[in-house]
mmCIF file of C-alpha atoms in Angstrom:
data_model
loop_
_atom_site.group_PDB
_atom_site.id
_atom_site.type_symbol
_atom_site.label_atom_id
_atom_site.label_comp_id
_atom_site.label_asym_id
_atom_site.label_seq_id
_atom_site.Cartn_x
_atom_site.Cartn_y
_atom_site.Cartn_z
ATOM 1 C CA UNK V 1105 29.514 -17.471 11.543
ATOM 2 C CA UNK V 1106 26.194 -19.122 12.195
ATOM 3 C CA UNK V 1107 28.461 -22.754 11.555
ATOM 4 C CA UNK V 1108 30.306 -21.547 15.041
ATOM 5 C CA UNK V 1109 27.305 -21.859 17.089
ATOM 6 C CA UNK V 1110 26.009 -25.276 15.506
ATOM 7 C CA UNK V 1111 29.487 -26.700 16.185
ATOM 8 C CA UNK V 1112 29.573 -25.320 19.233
ATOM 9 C CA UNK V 1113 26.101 -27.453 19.625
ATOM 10 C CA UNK V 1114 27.090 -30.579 17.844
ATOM 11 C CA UNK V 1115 30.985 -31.095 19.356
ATOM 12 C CA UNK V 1116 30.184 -31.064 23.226
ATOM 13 C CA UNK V 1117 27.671 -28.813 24.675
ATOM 14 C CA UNK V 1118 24.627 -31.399 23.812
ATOM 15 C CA UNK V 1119 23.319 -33.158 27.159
ATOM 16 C CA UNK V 1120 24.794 -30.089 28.897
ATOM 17 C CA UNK V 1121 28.228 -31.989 30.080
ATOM 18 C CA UNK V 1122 29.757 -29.829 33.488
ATOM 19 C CA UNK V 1123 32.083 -26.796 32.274
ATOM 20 C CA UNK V 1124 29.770 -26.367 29.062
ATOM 21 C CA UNK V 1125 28.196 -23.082 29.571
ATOM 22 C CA UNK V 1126 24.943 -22.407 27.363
ATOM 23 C CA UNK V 1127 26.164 -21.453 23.925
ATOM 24 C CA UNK V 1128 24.041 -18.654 23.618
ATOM 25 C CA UNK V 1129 23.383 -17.310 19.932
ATOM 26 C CA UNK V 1130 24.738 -13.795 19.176
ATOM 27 C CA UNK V 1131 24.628 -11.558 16.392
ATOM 28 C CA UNK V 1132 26.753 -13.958 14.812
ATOM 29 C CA UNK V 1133 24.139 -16.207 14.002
ATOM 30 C CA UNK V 1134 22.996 -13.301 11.039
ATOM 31 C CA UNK V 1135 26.808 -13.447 9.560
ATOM 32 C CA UNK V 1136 26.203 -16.121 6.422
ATOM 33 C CA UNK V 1137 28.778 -17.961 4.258
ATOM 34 C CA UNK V 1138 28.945 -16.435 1.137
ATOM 35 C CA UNK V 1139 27.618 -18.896 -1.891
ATOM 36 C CA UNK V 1140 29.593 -16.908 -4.920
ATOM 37 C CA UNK V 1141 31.710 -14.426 -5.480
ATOM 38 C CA UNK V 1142 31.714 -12.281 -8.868
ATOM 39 C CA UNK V 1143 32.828 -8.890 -10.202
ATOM 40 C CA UNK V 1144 30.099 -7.333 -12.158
ATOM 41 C CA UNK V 1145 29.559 -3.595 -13.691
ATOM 42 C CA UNK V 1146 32.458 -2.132 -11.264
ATOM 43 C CA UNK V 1147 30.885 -3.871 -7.736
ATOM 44 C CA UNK V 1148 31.715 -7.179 -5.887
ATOM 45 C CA UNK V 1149 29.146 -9.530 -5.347
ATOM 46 C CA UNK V 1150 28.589 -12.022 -2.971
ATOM 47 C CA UNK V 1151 25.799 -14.001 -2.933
ATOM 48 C CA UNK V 1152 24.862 -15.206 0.280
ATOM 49 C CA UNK V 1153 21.457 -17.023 1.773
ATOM 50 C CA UNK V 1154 19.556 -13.611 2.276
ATOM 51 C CA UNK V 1155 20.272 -12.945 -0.820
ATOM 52 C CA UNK V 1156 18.958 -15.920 -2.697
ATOM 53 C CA UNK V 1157 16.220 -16.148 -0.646
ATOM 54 C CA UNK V 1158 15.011 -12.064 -1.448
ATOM 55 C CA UNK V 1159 15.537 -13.482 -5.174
ATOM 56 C CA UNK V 1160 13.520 -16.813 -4.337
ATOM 57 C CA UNK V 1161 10.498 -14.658 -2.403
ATOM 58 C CA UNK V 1162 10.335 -11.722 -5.263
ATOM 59 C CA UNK V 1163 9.750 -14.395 -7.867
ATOM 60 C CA UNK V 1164 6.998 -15.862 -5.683
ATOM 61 C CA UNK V 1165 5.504 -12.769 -5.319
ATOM 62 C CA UNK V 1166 5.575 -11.885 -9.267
ATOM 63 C CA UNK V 1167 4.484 -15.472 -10.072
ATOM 64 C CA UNK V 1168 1.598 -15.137 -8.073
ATOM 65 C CA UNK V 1169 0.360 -12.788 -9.175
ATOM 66 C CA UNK V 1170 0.866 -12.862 -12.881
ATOM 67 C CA UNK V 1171 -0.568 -16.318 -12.672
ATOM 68 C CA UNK V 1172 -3.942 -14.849 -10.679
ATOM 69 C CA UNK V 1173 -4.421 -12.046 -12.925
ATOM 70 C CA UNK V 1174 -3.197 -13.369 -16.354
ATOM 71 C CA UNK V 1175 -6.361 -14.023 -17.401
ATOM 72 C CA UNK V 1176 -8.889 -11.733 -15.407
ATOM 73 C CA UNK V 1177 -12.062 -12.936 -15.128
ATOM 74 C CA UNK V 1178 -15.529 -11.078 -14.032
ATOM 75 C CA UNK V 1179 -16.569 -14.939 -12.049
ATOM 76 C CA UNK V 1180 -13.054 -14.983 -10.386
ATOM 77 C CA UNK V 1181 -11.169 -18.104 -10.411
ATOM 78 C CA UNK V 1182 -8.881 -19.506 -6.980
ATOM 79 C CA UNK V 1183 -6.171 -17.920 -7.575
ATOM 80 C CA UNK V 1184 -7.345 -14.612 -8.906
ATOM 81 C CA UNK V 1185 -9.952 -14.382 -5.741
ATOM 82 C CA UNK V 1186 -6.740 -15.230 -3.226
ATOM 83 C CA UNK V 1187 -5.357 -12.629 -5.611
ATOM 84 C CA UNK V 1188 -8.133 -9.914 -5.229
ATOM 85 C CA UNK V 1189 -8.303 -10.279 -1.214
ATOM 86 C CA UNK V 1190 -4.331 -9.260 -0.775
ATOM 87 C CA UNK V 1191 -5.084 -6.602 -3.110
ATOM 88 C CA UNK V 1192 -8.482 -5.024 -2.444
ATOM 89 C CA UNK V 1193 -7.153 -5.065 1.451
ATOM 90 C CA UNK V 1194 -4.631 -2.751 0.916
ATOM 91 C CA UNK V 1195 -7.090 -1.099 -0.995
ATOM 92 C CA UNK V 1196 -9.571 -0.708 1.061
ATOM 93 C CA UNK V 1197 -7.677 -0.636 4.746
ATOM 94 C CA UNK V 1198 -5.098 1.048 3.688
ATOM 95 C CA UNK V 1199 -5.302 3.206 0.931
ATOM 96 C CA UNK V 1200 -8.815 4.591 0.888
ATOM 97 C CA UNK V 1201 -8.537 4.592 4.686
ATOM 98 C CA UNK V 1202 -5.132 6.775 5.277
ATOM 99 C CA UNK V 1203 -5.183 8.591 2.079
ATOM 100 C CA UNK V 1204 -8.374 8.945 0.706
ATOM 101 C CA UNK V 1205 -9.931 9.199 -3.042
ATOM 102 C CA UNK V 1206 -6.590 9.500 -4.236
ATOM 103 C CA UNK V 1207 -4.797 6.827 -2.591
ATOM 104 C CA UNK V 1208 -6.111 4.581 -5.586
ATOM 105 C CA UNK V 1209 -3.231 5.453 -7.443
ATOM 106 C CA UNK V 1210 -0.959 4.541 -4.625
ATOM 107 C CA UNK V 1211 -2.484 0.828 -4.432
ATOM 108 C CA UNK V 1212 -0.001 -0.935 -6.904
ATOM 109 C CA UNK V 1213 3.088 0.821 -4.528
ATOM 110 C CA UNK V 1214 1.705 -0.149 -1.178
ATOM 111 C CA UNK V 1215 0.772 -3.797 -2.360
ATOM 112 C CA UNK V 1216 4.128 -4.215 -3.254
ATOM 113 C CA UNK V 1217 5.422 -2.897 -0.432
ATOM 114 C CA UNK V 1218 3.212 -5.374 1.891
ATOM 115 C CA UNK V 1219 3.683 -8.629 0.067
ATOM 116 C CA UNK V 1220 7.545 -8.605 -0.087
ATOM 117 C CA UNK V 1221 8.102 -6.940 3.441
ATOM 118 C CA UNK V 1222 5.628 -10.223 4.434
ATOM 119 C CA UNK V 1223 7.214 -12.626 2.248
ATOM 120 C CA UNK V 1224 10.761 -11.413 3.292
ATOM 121 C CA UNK V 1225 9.357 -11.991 7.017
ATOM 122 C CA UNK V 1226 7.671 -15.738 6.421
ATOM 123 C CA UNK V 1227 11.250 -16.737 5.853
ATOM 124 C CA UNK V 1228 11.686 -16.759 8.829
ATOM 125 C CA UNK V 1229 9.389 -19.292 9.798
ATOM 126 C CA UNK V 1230 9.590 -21.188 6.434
ATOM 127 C CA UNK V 1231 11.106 -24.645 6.819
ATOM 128 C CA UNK V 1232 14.891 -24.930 5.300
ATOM 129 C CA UNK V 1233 14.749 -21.062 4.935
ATOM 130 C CA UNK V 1234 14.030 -20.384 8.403
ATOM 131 C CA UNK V 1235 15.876 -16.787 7.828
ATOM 132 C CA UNK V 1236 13.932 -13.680 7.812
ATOM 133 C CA UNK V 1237 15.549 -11.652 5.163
ATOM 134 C CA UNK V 1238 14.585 -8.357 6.624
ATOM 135 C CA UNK V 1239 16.683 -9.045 9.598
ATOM 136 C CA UNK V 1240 19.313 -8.187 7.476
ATOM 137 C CA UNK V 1241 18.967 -3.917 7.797
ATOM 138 C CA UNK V 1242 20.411 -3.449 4.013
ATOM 139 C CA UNK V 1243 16.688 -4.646 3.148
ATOM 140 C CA UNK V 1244 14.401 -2.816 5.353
ATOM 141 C CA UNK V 1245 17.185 0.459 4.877
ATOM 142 C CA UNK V 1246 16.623 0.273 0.991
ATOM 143 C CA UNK V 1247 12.491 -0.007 1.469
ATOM 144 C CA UNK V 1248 12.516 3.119 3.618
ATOM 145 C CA UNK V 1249 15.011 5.023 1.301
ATOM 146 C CA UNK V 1250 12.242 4.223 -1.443
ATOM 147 C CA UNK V 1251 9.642 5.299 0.779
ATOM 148 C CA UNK V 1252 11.427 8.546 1.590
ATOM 149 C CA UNK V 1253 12.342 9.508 -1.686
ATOM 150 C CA UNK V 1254 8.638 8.931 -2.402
ATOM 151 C CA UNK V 1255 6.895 11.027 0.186
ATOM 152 C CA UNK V 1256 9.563 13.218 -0.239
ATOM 153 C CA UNK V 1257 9.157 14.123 -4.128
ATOM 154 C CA UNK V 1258 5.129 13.820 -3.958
ATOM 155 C CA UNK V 1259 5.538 16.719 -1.043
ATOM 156 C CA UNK V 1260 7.495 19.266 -3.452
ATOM 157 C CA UNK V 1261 5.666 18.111 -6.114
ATOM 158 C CA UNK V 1262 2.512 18.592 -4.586
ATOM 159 C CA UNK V 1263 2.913 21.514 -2.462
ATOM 160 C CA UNK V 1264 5.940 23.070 -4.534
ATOM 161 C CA UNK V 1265 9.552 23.088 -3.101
ATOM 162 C CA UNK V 1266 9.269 25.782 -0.465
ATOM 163 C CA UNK V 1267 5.920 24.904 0.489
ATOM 164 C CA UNK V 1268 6.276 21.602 1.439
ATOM 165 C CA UNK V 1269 8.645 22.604 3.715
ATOM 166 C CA UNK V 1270 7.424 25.305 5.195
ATOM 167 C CA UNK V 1271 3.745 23.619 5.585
ATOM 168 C CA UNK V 1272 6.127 21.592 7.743
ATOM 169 C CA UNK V 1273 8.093 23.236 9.772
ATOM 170 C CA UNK V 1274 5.625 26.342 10.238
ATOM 171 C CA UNK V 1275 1.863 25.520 10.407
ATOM 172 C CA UNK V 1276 -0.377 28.256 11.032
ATOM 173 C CA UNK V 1277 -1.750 29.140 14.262
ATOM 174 C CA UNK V 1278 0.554 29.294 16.704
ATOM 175 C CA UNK V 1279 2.813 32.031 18.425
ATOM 176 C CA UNK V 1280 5.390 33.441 17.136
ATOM 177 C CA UNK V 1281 7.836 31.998 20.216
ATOM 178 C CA UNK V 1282 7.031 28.158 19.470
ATOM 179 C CA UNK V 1283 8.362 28.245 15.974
ATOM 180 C CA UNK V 1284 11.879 28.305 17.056
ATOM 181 C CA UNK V 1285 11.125 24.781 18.913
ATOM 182 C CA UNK V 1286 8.310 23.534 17.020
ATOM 183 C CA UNK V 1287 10.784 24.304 13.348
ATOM 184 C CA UNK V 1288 13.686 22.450 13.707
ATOM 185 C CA UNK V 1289 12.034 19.108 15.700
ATOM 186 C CA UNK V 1290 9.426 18.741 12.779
ATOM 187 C CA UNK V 1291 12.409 19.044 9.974
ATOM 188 C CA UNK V 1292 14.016 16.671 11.740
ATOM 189 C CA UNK V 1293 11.327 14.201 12.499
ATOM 190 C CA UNK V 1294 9.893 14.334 9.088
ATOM 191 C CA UNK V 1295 13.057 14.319 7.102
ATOM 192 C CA UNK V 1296 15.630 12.080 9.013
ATOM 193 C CA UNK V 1297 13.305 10.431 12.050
ATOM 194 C CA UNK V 1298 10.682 8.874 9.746
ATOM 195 C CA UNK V 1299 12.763 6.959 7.470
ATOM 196 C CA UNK V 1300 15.334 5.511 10.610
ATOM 197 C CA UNK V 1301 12.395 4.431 12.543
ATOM 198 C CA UNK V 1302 10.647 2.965 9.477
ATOM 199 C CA UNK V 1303 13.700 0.837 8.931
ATOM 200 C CA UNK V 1304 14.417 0.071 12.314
ATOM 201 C CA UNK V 1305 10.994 -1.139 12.690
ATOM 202 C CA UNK V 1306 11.248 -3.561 10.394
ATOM 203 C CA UNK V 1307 14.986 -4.783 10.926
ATOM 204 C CA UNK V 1308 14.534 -5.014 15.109
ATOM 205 C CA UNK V 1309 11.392 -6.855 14.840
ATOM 206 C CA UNK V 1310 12.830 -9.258 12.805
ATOM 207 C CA UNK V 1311 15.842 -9.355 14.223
ATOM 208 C CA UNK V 1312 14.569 -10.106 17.788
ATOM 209 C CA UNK V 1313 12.457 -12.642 16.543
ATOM 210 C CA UNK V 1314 14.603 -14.529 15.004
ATOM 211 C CA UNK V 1315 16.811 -14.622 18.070
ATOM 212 C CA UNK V 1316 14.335 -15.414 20.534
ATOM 213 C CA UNK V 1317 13.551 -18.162 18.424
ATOM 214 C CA UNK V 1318 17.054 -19.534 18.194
ATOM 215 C CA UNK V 1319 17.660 -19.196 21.406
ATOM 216 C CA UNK V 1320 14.894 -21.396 22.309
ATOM 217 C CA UNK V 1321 15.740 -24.425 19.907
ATOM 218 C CA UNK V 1322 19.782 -24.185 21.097
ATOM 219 C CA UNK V 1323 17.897 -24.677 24.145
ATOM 220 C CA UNK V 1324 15.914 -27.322 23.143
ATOM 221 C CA UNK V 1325 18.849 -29.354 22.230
ATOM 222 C CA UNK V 1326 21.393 -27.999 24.841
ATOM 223 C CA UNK V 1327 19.158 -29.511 27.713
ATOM 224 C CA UNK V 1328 18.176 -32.830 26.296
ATOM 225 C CA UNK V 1329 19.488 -35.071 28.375
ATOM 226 C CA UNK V 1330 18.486 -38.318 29.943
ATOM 227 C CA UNK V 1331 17.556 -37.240 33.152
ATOM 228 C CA UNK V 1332 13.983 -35.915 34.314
ATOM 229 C CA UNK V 1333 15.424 -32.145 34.607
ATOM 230 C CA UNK V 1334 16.579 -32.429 31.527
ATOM 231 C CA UNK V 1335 13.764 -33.811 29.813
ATOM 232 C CA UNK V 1336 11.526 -31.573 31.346
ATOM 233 C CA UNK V 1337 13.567 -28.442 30.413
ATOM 234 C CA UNK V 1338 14.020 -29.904 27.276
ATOM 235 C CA UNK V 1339 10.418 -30.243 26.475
ATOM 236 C CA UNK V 1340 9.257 -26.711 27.495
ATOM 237 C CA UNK V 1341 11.844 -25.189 25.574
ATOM 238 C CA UNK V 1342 10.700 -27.017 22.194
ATOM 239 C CA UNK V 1343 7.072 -25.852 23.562
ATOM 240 C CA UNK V 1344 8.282 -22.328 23.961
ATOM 241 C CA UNK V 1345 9.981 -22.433 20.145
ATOM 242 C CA UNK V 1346 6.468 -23.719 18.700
ATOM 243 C CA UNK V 1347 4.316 -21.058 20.840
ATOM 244 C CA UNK V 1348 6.533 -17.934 19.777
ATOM 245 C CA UNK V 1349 6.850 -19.343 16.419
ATOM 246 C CA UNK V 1350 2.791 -18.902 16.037
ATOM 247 C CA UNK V 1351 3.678 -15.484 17.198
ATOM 248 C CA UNK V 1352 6.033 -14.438 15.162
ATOM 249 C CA UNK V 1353 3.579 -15.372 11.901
ATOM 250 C CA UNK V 1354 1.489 -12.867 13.676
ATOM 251 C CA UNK V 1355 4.090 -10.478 13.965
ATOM 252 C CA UNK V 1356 5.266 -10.843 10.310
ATOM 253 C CA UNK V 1357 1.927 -10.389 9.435
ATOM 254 C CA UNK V 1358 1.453 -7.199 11.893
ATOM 255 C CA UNK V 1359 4.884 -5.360 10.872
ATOM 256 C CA UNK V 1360 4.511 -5.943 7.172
ATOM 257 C CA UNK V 1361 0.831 -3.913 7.509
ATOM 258 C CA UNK V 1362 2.739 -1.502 9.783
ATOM 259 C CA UNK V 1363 5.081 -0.805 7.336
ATOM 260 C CA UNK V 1364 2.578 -0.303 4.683
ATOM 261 C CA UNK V 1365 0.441 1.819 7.163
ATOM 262 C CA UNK V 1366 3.463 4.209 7.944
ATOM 263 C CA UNK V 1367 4.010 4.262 4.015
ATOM 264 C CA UNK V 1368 0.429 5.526 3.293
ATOM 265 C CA UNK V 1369 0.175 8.173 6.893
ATOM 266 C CA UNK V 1370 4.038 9.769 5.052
ATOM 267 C CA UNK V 1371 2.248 9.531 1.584
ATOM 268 C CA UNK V 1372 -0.916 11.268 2.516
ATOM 269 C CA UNK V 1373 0.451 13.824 4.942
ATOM 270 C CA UNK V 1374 2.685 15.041 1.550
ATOM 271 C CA UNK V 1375 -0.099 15.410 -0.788
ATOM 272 C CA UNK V 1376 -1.959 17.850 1.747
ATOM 273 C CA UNK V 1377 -0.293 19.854 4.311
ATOM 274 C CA UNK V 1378 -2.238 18.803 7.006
ATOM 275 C CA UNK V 1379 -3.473 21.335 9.530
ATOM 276 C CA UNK W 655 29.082 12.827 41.676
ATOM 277 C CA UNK W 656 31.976 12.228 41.243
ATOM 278 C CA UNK W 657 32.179 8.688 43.295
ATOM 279 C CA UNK W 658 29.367 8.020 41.009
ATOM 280 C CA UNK W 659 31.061 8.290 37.979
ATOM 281 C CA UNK W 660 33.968 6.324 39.102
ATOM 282 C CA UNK W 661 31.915 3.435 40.492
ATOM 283 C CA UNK W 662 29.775 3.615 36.936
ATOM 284 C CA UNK W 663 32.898 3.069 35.251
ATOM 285 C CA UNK W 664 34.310 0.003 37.089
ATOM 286 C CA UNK W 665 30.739 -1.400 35.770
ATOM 287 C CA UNK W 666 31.413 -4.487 33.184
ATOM 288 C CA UNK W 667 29.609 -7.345 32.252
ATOM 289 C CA UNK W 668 26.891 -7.353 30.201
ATOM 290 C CA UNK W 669 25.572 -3.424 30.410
ATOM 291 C CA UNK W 670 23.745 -3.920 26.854
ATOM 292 C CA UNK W 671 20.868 -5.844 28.753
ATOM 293 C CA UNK W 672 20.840 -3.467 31.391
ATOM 294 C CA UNK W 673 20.231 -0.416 28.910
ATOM 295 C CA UNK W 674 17.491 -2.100 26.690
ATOM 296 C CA UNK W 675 15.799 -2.950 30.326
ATOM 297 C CA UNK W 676 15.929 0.731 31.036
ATOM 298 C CA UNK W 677 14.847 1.983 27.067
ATOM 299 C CA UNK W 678 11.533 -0.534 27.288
ATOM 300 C CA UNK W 679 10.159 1.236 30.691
ATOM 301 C CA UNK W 680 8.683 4.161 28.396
ATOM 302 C CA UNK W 681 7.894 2.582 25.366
ATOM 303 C CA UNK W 682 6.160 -0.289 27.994
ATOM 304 C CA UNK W 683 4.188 2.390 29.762
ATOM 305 C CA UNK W 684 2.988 4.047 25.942
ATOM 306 C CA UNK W 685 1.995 0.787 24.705
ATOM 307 C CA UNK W 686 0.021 0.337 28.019
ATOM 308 C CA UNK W 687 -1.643 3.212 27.522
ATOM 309 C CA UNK W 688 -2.019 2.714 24.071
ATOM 310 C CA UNK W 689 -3.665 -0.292 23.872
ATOM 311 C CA UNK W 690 -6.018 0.108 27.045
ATOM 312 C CA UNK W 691 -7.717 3.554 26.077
ATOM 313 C CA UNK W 692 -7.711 1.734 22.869
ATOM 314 C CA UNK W 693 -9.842 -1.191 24.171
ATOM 315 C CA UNK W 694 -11.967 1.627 26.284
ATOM 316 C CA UNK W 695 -12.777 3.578 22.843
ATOM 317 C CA UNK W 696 -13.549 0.658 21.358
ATOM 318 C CA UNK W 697 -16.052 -0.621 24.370
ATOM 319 C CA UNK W 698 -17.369 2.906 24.681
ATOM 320 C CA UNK W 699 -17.765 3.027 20.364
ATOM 321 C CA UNK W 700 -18.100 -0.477 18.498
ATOM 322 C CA UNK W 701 -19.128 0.856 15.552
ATOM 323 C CA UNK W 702 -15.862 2.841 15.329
ATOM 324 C CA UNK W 703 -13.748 -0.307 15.209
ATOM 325 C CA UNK W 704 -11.474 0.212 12.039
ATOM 326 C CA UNK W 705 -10.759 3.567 13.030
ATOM 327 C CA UNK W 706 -9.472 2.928 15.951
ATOM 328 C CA UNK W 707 -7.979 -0.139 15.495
ATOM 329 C CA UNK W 708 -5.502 1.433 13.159
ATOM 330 C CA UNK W 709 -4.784 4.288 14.620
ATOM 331 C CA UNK W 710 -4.178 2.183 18.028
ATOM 332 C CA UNK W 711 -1.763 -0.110 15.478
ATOM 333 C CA UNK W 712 -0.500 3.346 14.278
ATOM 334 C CA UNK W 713 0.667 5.196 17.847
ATOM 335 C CA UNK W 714 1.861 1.155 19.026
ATOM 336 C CA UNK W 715 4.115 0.640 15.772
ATOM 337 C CA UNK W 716 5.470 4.630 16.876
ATOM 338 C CA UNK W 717 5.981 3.763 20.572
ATOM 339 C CA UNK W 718 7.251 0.674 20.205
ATOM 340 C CA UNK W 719 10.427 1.880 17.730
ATOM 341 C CA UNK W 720 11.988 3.639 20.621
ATOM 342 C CA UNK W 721 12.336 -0.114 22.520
ATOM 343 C CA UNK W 722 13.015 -1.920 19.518
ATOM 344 C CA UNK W 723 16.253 0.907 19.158
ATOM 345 C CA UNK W 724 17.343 -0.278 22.951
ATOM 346 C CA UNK W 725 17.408 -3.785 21.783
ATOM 347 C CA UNK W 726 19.601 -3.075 19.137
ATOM 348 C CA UNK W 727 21.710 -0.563 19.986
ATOM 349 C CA UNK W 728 23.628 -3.318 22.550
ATOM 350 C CA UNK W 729 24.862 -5.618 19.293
ATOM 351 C CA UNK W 730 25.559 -2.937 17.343
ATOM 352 C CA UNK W 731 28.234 -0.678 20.095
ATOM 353 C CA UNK W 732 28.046 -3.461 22.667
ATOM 354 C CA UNK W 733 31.204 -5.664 23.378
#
């Protein structure tokens, strides 16, 4: 429970007393109380703080942008240029980049895709949310399942059934010995590799981040203490905590493009069999 | 060999950080690389920029999985 560590914090192990070890943060720290418990269409719910904050993010996200482009306009307004610049760069650096003329059709997809892997990841840094949501590997596992079944279904529709896979696991041009190797590691890389790694992008990323950054503030607190060690300690730590937290927005930033990126390569590389 | 494998066993303590130290050598030499032909093709080609700025994004994000697995791997089967 992440309650364990803050008592841990708040009972005796501020100004670092002797016997008080450093109550490092653990996984625990991502276990959250659950706010409501229900039993709806044959599954248990429970709501926790991920949870409402996916809900809270996803309603930012189509707020935003209904608001920018409810009323289009050829002089744009603020909102509807903030609007165009999220979209037109996923447009333009990613779609028409990775996948060519026809990733225009793929633009709506991938901008989703960006803004609520990024959103999910601000939370993180967010004041009172301070929870990224994709550190929580249900999320990032469900993107990548939609992202598989994507790729997977423009491949065999694309290339038909059979050739999909056999534009996979046998491109021409090579001899006849390499196939046995060369078969099985591409059917395996493209089929079970690419979605994991996807995932487990996203999930570690966040996940180390947001522990580094805990660590840093238990620090912060755990060595305040009115003695010139302590306030020295004290103050790097909270230094350290504000430096990596800059970092992490760039991170956010980097694997929510990343994500998108690796979306667009799997998109493009099933609607041609490239060679 | 075999004394090996009985003094590996007695090992305890935290072995988790111990195996992510050893999964980020490769992954830290591939982003290495990664990154500094990256800077070179973009020294040696400017105008080439977006190109290679993804892909170099492209082969890090791919590289970098394989540590990001090591750190995880600890919380999930560690004790």
């Amino acid at each position: 429970m992440a309650n364990a560590l803050a008592a841990a914090l708040t009972d005796g192990c501020h100004f670092a007393p002797p016997g008080c070890a450093f109550p490092a943060p653990n996984a625990d720290i991502f276990e959250f109380d659950t706010y409501l418990k229900f039993h709806l269409l044959g599954i248990d719910w429970s709501i926790t703080k991920p949870v409402v904050l996916a809900v809270i993010g996803t309603a930012f996200i189509v707020g935003f942008f209904l608001t920018a482009f409810a009323r289009p306009r050829l002089v744009p307004g603020r909102l509807q240029s903030l609007g165009e610049v999220g979209y037109l760069f996923i447009r333009d650096q990613i779609a028409r980049d990775v996948i060519g003329k026809e990733g225009d059709s793929f633009v709506p997809f991938l901008a989703s895709l960006f803004f609520f892997v990024w959103v999910m990841n601000l939370f993180g840094v967010f004041a009172l949310a301070q929870f990224p949501v994709m550190a929580r590997f249900a999320f990032p596992v469900t993107l990548a399942l939609m992202v598989w079944l994507t790729y997977m279904y423009l491949g065999m529709r694309h290339q038909g059934p059979i050739g999909y896979f056999k534009n996979m696991m046998f491109p021409p041009g090579l001899p006849t010995w390499l196939y046995f190797i060369l078969a099985p590691i591409e059917l395996i890389s493209n089929v079970i590799v690419r979605p994991f790694t996807l995932a487990v992008r996203a999930f570690a990323n966040m996940f180390a981040g947001h522990l580094l950054l805990t660590t840093f503030t238990v620090a912060t607190w755990y060595l305040l203490s009115p003695s010139i060690i302590g306030i020295i300690g004290s103050t790097a730590s909270a230094a350290v905590t504000v430096t990596l937290t800059g970092f992490e927005l760039l991170i956010q930033a980097l694997q929510a493009f990343i994500f998108t990126l690796l979306t667009a390569v799997y998109i493009s590389s099933s609607l041609h069999a490239d060679h | 060999m075999m004394n090996l494998i009985a003094a590996a066993s007695g090992v305890t303590g935290s072995i988790g950080s111990i195996g992510y130290g050893l999964a980020a050598i490769g992954p830290g030499i591939g982003i290495g690389i990664i990154f500094g032909q990256g800077v070179q093709a973009i020294a040696r080609q400017p105008e080439a920029y977006p190109v290679i700025r993804q892909n170099m994004l492209l082969g890090f994000a791919l590289a970098e999985a394989l540590a990001l697995i090591g750190f995880v791997v600890p919380f999930v089967y560690g004790k």
